[in-house]
Coordinates of C-alpha atoms in Angstrom, one line a residue:
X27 CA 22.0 -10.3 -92.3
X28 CA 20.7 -9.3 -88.6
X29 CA 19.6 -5.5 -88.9
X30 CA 16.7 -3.3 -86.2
X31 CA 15.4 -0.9 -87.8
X32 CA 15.2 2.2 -85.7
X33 CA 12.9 5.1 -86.8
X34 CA 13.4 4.5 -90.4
X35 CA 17.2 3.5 -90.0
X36 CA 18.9 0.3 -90.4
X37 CA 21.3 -1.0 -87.6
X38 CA 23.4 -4.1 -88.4
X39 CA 24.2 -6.0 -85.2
X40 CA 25.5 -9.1 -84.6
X41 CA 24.4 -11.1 -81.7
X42 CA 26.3 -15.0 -81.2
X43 CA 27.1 -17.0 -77.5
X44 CA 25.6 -17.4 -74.7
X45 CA 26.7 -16.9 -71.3
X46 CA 26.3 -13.5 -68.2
X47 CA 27.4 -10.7 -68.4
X48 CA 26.9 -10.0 -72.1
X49 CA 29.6 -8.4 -74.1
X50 CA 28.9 -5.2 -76.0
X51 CA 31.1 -4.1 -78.6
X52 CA 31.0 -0.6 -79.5
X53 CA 34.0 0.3 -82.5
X54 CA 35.8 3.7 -83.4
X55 CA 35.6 6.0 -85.6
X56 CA 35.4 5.8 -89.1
X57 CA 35.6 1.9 -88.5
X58 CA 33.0 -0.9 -88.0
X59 CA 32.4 -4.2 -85.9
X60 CA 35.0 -6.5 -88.3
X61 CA 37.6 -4.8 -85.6
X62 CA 36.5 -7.1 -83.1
X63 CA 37.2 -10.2 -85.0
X64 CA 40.5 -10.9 -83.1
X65 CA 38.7 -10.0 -79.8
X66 CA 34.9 -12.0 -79.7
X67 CA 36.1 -15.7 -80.3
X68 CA 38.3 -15.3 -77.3
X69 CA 35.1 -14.9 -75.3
X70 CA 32.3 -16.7 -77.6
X71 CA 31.6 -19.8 -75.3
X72 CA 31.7 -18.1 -72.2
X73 CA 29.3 -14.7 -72.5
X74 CA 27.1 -13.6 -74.9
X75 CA 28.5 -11.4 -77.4
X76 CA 26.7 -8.3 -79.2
X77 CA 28.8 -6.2 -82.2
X78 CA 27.3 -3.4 -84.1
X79 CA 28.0 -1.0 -87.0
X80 CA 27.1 2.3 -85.4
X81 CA 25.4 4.2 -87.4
X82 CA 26.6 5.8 -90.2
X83 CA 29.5 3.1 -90.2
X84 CA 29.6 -0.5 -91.8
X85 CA 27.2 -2.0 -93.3
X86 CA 24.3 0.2 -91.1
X87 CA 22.6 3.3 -92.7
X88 CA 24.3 6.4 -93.5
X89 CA 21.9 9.3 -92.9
X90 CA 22.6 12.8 -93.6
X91 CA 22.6 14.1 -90.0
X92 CA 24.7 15.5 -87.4
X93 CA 26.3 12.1 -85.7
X94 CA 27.2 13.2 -81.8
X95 CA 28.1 10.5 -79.3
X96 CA 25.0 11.2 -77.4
X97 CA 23.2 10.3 -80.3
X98 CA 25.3 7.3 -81.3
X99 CA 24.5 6.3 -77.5
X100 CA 20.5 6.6 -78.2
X101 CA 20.8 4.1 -81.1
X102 CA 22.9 1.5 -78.6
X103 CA 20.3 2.1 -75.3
X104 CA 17.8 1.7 -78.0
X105 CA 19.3 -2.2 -79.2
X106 CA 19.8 -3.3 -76.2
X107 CA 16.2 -2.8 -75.3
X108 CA 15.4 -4.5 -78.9
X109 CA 17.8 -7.6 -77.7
X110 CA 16.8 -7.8 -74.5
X111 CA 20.5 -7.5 -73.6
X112 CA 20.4 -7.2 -69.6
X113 CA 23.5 -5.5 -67.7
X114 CA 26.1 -6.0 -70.3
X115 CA 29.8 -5.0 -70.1
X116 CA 30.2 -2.0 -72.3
X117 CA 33.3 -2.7 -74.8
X118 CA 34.3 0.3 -76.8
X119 CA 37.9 0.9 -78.9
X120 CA 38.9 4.7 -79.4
X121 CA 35.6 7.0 -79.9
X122 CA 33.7 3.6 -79.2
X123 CA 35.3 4.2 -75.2
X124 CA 34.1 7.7 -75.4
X125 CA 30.4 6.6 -76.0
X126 CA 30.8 3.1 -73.6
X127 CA 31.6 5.9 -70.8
X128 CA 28.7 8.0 -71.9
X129 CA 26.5 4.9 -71.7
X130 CA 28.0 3.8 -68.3
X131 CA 27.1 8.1 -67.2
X132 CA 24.0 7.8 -68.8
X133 CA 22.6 5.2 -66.7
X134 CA 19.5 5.1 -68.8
X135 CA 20.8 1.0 -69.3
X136 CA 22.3 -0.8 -66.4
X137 CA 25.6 -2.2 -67.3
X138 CA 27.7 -4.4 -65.4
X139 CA 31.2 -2.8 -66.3
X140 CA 32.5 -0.4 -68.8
X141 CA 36.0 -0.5 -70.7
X142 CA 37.7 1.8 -72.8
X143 CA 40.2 0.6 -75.5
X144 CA 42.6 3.4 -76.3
X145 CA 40.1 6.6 -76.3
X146 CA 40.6 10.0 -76.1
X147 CA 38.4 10.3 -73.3
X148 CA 39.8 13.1 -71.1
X149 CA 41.7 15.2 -73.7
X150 CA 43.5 18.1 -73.4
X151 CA 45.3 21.0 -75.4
X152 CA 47.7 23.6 -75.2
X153 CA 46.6 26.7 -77.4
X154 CA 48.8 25.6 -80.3
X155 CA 46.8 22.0 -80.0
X156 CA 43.7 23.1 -80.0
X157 CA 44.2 25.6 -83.4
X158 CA 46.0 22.2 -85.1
X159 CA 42.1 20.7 -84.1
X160 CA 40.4 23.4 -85.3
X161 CA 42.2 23.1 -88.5
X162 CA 41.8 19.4 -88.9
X163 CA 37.9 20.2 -88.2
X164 CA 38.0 22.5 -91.4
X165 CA 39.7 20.1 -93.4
X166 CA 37.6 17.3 -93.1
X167 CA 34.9 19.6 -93.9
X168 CA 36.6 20.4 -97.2
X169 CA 36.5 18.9 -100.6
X170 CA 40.1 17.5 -100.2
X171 CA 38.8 15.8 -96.9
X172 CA 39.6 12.3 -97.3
X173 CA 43.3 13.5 -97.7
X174 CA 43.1 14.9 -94.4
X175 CA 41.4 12.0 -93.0
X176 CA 44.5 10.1 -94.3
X177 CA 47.5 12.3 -92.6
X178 CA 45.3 12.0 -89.2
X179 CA 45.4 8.2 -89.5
X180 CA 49.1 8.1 -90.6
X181 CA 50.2 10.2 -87.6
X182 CA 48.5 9.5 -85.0
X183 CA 47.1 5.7 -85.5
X184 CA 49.9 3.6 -86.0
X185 CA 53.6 3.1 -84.5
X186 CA 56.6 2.6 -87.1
X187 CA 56.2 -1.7 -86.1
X188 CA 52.8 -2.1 -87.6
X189 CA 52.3 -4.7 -89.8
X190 CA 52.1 -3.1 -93.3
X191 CA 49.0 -4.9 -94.7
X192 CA 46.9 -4.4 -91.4
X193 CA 47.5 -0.5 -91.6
X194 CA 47.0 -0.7 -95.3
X195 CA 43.3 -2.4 -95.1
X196 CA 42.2 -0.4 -91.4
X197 CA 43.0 3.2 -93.2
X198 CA 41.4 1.8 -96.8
X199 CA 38.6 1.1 -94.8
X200 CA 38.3 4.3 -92.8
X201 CA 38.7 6.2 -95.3
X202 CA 35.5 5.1 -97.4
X203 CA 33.3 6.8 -95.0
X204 CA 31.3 9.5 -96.5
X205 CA 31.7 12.8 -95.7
X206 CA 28.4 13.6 -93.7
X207 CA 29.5 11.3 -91.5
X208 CA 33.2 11.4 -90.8
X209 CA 33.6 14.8 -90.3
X210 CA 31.2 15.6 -87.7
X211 CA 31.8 12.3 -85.9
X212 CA 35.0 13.5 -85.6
X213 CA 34.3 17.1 -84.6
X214 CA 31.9 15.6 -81.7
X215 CA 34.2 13.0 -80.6
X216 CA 35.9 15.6 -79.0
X217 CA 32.8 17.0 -76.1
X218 CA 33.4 17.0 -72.7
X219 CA 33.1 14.0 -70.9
X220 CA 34.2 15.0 -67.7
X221 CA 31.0 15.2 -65.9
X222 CA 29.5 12.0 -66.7
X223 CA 33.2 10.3 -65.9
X224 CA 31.8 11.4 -62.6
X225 CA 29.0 9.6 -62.3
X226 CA 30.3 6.5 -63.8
X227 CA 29.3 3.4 -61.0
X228 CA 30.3 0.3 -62.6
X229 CA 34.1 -1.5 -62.5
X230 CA 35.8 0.2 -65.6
X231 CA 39.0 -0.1 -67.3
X232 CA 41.1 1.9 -69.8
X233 CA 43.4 -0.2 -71.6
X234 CA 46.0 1.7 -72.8
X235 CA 48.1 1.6 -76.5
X236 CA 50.5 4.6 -76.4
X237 CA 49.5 7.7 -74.3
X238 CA 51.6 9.9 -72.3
X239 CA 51.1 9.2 -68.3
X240 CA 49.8 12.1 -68.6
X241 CA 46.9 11.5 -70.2
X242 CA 46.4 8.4 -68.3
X243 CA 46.4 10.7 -65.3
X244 CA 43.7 12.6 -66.5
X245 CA 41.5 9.3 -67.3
X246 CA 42.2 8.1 -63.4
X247 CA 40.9 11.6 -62.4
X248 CA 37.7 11.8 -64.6
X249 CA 36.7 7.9 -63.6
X250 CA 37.6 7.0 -59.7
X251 CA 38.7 4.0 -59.5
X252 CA 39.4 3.1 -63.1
X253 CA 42.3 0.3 -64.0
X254 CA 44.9 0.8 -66.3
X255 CA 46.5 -1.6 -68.2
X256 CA 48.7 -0.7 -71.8
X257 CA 49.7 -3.2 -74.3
X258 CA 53.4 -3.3 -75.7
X259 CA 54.6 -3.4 -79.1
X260 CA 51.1 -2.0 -80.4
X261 CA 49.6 1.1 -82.2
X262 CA 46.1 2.5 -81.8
X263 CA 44.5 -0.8 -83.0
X264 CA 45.8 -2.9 -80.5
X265 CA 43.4 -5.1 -80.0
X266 CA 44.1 -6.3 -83.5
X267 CA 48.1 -6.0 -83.6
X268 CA 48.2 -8.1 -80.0
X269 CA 44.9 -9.5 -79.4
X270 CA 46.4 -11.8 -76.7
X271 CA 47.8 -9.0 -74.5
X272 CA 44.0 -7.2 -74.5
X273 CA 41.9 -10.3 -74.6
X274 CA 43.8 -11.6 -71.9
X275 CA 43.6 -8.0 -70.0
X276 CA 39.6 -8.0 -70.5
X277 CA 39.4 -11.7 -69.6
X278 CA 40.9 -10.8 -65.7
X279 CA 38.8 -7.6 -65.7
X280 CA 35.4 -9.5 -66.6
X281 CA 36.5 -12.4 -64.3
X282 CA 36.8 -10.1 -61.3
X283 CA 33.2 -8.7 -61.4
X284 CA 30.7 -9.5 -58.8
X285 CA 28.1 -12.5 -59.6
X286 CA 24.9 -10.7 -61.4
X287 CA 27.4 -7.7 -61.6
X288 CA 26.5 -4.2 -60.1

């Protein structure tokens, strides 16, 4: 199996197809690069395509460390120097957005676009929000903290119509993260972005699965000139409970871009 080893650390990555701009695809939290497997064949013969198991996740090392999505970007900049991956179009679902719009504010790697899948990029709370965080910080920091992993997956990842066995295996899977890593993944998910939103200078889209407008307002103000598109019928994971409606979304948004890209 493909792995770079990055001071001391395993990374598994997967890089298959051929074809500009390359396609970097950055999964969520507590999850791993199997999630694109209803998304990559779509675009396989066309670009090349790069997947990777952040660390801590899949089948990549699990450290004991603080994970931050500043760090998570360090370990991506990092690869695509390793691969020799020029200008790709960052890819990321849920906290994967959150770091492809810190690597698009970053600048420290040119990319060509950046698209987030369903992220909590731009979040905001009301004082009774933002104690119900604090507490599911504290509970994932407790012994009973893959039960509390569970009731945040269960009410806030899926709608009522997804199919049974796909939420079944997707919150199996999450939950067999280890503790070290889950919980402060989770807790940092949550920093600012604003700022770097800012300085974001690349096409970008936010494809949207079931936020308030909103919340979609807030994403238009913290990126100029983002799209918007939201699939129908489909949970958090839409991308794997209608992979036509996204692939189809990101095949119009990467057609778009300028030759050679920005």
């Amino acid at each position: 199996m493909p792995y770079a080893t990055r001071n001391g650390v395993r990374l598994f990555y997967n890089d298959t197809g051929a074809g500009d701009p390359p396609l970097l695809f950055i999964h969520g939290w507590c999850c791993d690069s199997t999630h694109w497997r209803r998304t990559t064949p779509a675009f396989r013969r066309s670009h090349r395509i790069v997947t990777t198991d952040l660390r801590g996740h899949g089948k990549s090392d699990k450290p004991k460390q603080d994970y931050t999505m500043d760090g998570f970007c360090e370990d991506i900049e990092w690869l695509m120097g390793q691969l020799g991956l020029r200008k790709p179009i960052a890819i990321g679902h849920s906290m994967g957005g959150n770091i492809a719009l810190r690597l698009a504010g970053r600048r420290k790697r040119p990319l060509s676009g950046m698209v987030m899948i369903d992220s909590p990029a731009f979040p905001k709370f009301t004082r009774e929000g933002l104690q119900q965080l604090n507490g599911m910080f504290r509970a994932l920091e407790d012994t009973s903290f893959r039960e509390a992993a569970r009731v945040i997956i269960d009410n806030n990842l899926f709608i009522p119509s997804s199919p049974p066995e796909l939420r079944r295996r997707i919150t199996n899977s999450m939950l067999r993260a280890p503790q070290h890593v889950l919980a402060p993944a989770f807790r940092n998910l949550w920093a600012e972005n604003r700022t770097l939103g800012k300085r974001v200078n690349v096409p970008s889209l936010f494809i949207d699965a079931m936020h308030p407008m909103e919340e979609l307002e807030r994403v238009q103000r913290g990126v100029p000139g983002i799209q918007i598109g939201r699939t129908v019928g489909a949970g958090h994971f839409n991308m794997l409970e209608a992979p036509d409606q996204v692939n189809g979304m990101l095949r119009i948004f990467i057609d778009q871009l300028p030759p050679g890209g920005t």
